Amino acid sequence: MYLLHTLPLLASWVAYAAGSAAMKRQASSTSSAAGSATTLTPDDADTECTNGPHSRACWGDGFSIATDFDQKWPDTGKTVPYTLDITNTTLNPDGTGDRLVMLINNQYPGPVIRAQWGDWLEITVNNKLPNNGTGIHWHGIRQFETCDQDGVPGITECPIAPGTSRTYRFHCTQFGTSWYHSHWSVQYGVGTLGTLVIDGPATDNYDEDLGPFALTDWYDETAFFNNPLARIAPPQPYTGLVNGMNVSPDGTKGKYYNATVKSAKKYRLRLINTSVDSAFMVSLDNHPFTVITSDFVPIKPYVAERVFIGIGQRLDVIIEANQTASNYWFRADVPAGACGSNANPKGIRAIIHYDNTTFGNPTSTAWDTTGANADRCTDESYNSNKLEPYWDSFVPSDALTANPTLLSVQAQEAGLTTDNRTIFRWAINTTSLNVDWDKPILEYVQEGNTSYPAYENLIDVPDVAWTYWVLQEISTPGGIPLNIPHPAHLHGHDFYVLGAQENSVYTNALSAQLNFENPPRRDTAMLPAGGWLVIAFETNNPGAWIMHCHIAWHVADGLATQFLETPDQIKVDPSFNEICSAWRDYYPEHAVYLKDDSGV
Ligand SMILES: *C1O[C@H](CO)[C@@H](O)[C@H](O)[C@H]1NC(C)=O
Ligand SMILES: *[C@@H]1O[C@H](CO)[C@@H](O)[C@H](O)[C@H]1NC(C)=O
Ligand SMILES: *[C@@H]1O[C@H](CO)[C@@H](O)[C@H](O)[C@H]1NC(C)=O
Ligand SMILES: *[C@@H]1O[C@H](CO)[C@@H](O)[C@H](O)[C@H]1NC(C)=O
Ligand SMILES: *[C@@H]1O[C@H](CO)[C@@H](O)[C@H](O)[C@H]1NC(C)=O
Ligand SMILES: *[C@@H]1O[C@H](CO)[C@@H](O)[C@H](O)[C@H]1NC(C)=O
Ligand SMILES: *[C@@H]1O[C@H](CO)[C@@H](O)[C@H](O)[C@H]1NC(C)=O
Ligand SMILES: *[C@@H]1O[C@H](CO)[C@@H](O)[C@H](O)[C@H]1NC(C)=O
Ligand SMILES: *[C@@H]1O[C@H](CO)[C@@H](O)[C@H](O)[C@H]1NC(C)=O
Ligand SMILES: [Cu+2]
């Protein structure tokens, strides 16, 4: 029996273990098919069961997969320390030659940061780069009441100057899979990133965790070199990597990433798109995926042969090693069209190897790519039962009857090249975001200064309220016709995806199509080409939270806005001012290079 929907917990005022203010939770009275491995209910006695291969829904101490982590979370009191050294170096991931990179602990991707649900992470970042600032963002982490740890230069902090350090500390109120990356200019495009796993319960069972599969595009030139070119036409990556590995496009050098499985066991794979400009259709030959999370949010499991992952997005999937013991291709295909392209004719692949067979290049056949498996550049369908959060919640529709505030997304002309080609910038409501590295928004907040420059594209949102937004891609008036999909990512919150449509203009008449009953909930969603995306979130986390396109070129060219939420309740660590002083000592006087983009 599936009890979650009927629980009084979700429908009433609740006091939270973590000591935060109580919040009103809206709940649906309707019930839907469980499709899930568990019947746990929040906080009932069953939650004392032990997490294991056959009881992944369990956690302990009154927490389980049935606990909605926006409402309640454990505090283990444990601090998990990490040190990340960022250095200027070179990398040759596929044997085709060295490229300038800025790596974390001299590896790509950087180390897996791993903690348990309820732990605190304390991560010291040493900027050992000669000529770049940095700032590390923990993608998807809610940063509940810790906005100053969000790692966004010019908004939540001054950048970390070369030769200096800072320590981030935050509570793992969520669990699941994510990544961390530099949010300083386009720096993550030169390798300044790693993966992040917070162990917790799951909506389906598996024996072992194969860990993160970080999928990325990979370029000949650095992101710093490519970024100005992308303002005219985005450069094409020459290949892509799975956990930093792939065979060279001519097939003669490099290695495939591999993972070994045992017959009859079930495995969890954590798929993460860490690209600069590429989305992926991901599959494993012969082995369908059971999808159990979208971003950090546990979902009712569904089965798919090929899944779409936009930049910044994560899907955790389970595979069952129930095929003839052999080697099988894991494929990350870049869908043709507007969601990127890739020059590598051999594709972006890895190998899944059964332990009792000889390791070798697979001869397995890809799933067919028609019907539900066809290439696309939109999220896993929002109109089916896919991506349905495990916790049933609904978004109030009465207050608005869908009258979301418009946020137009457009490309704008920013001049011409010497051969008369258009140089463009991206804008939200015609403003391209441009941060001041030396005057972050949290400094305004500390000073009680509300004279935010227009180029900060800052939106004041009401306290403790549901807010509704329609991102609408337009080309007129004042824009240039360039309609492409954008992965929209919000910091400080998961948002609810109420609807999305390609090549369409949102009007209030379309509100009848919006889904308020347990809609998908995540931190990154695709704004479809030339169309709209309606999202909702509840303002319940004090901070200045950027919402931006996760295509590195687009955010570097201003495709971002920021929401300022209950500024009088934002807490800022005393180290904030020291970090700013160190940055101001360095920049611009001692800097070799100057800021040449939005700064984030
Ligand atoms: C992954 O996919 C998209 C395409 O939607 C891409 O634009 C994006 O930058 C990707 N990378 C990350 C880290 O999300
Ligand atoms: C950074 O690394 C690149 C590649 O190794 C090297 O060419 C360059 O000189 C380095 N820069 C500095 C300032 O050390
Ligand atoms: C498979 O991956 C492991 C590391 O996980 C590595 O040690 C091994 O060399 C790889 N095998 C091959 C044949 O590439
Ligand atoms: C590998 O192990 C499985 C499970 O024990 C068995 O069914 C299969 O026949 C084995 N395959 C080979 C090639 O040994
Ligand atoms: C293998 O496992 C999948 C689920 O992951 C299932 O759909 C399929 O029927 C199984 N195949 C066999 C041959 O047991
Ligand atoms: C660019 O356009 C201007 C104005 O139309 C024209 O005078 C100039 O010759 C053009 N330059 C090139 C390189 O086409
Ligand atoms: C964005 O512009 C539209 C159209 O002018 C306006 O209705 C909307 O309120 C603006 N959004 C914000 C957050 O100001
Ligand atoms: C507010 O910030 C702006 C921009 O930095 C600055 O010019 C202004 O003097 C500040 N106002 C106050 C009252 O501090
Ligand atoms: C960061 O370093 C790269 C590589 O040295 C350089 O191309 C870029 O201009 C630097 N950016 C800034 C703002 O320092
Ligand atoms: Cu974009």
Short mmCIF file of N, CA and C and ligand atoms in Angstrom, two decimals, residues 405-408 429 459 469, ligand 7:
data_model
loop_
_atom_site.label_atom_id
_atom_site.label_comp_id
_atom_site.label_asym_id
_atom_site.label_seq_id
_atom_site.Cartn_x
_atom_site.Cartn_y
_atom_site.Cartn_z
N THR A 405 4.98 35.84 -13.86
CA THR A 405 5.70 37.03 -14.34
C THR A 405 6.60 36.66 -15.51
N LEU A 406 6.53 37.48 -16.52
CA LEU A 406 7.31 37.20 -17.73
C LEU A 406 8.79 37.49 -17.50
N LEU A 407 9.62 36.57 -17.95
CA LEU A 407 11.05 36.81 -18.04
C LEU A 407 11.43 36.46 -19.47
N SER A 408 11.61 37.46 -20.29
CA SER A 408 11.89 37.15 -21.70
C SER A 408 13.37 36.82 -21.87
N ASN A 429 14.77 39.85 -19.95
CA ASN A 429 14.07 41.15 -19.96
C ASN A 429 15.00 42.26 -20.47
N ILE A 459 15.94 40.89 -9.09
CA ILE A 459 14.49 40.92 -8.88
C ILE A 459 14.22 40.71 -7.38
N TRP A 469 6.94 32.06 -12.61
CA TRP A 469 7.73 32.73 -13.65
C TRP A 469 7.54 32.01 -14.97
C1 LIG B 7 9.89 41.63 -17.60
O1 LIG B 7 9.32 42.37 -18.63
C2 LIG B 7 7.92 42.13 -18.79
C3 LIG B 7 7.47 42.84 -20.02
O2 LIG B 7 7.87 44.15 -19.99
C4 LIG B 7 7.19 42.58 -17.54
O3 LIG B 7 5.82 42.30 -17.66
C5 LIG B 7 7.75 41.82 -16.36
O4 LIG B 7 7.17 42.26 -15.18
C6 LIG B 7 9.26 41.99 -16.29
N1 LIG B 7 9.75 41.10 -15.24
C7 LIG B 7 10.24 41.56 -14.11
C8 LIG B 7 10.69 40.55 -13.12
O5 LIG B 7 10.34 42.74 -13.88
#
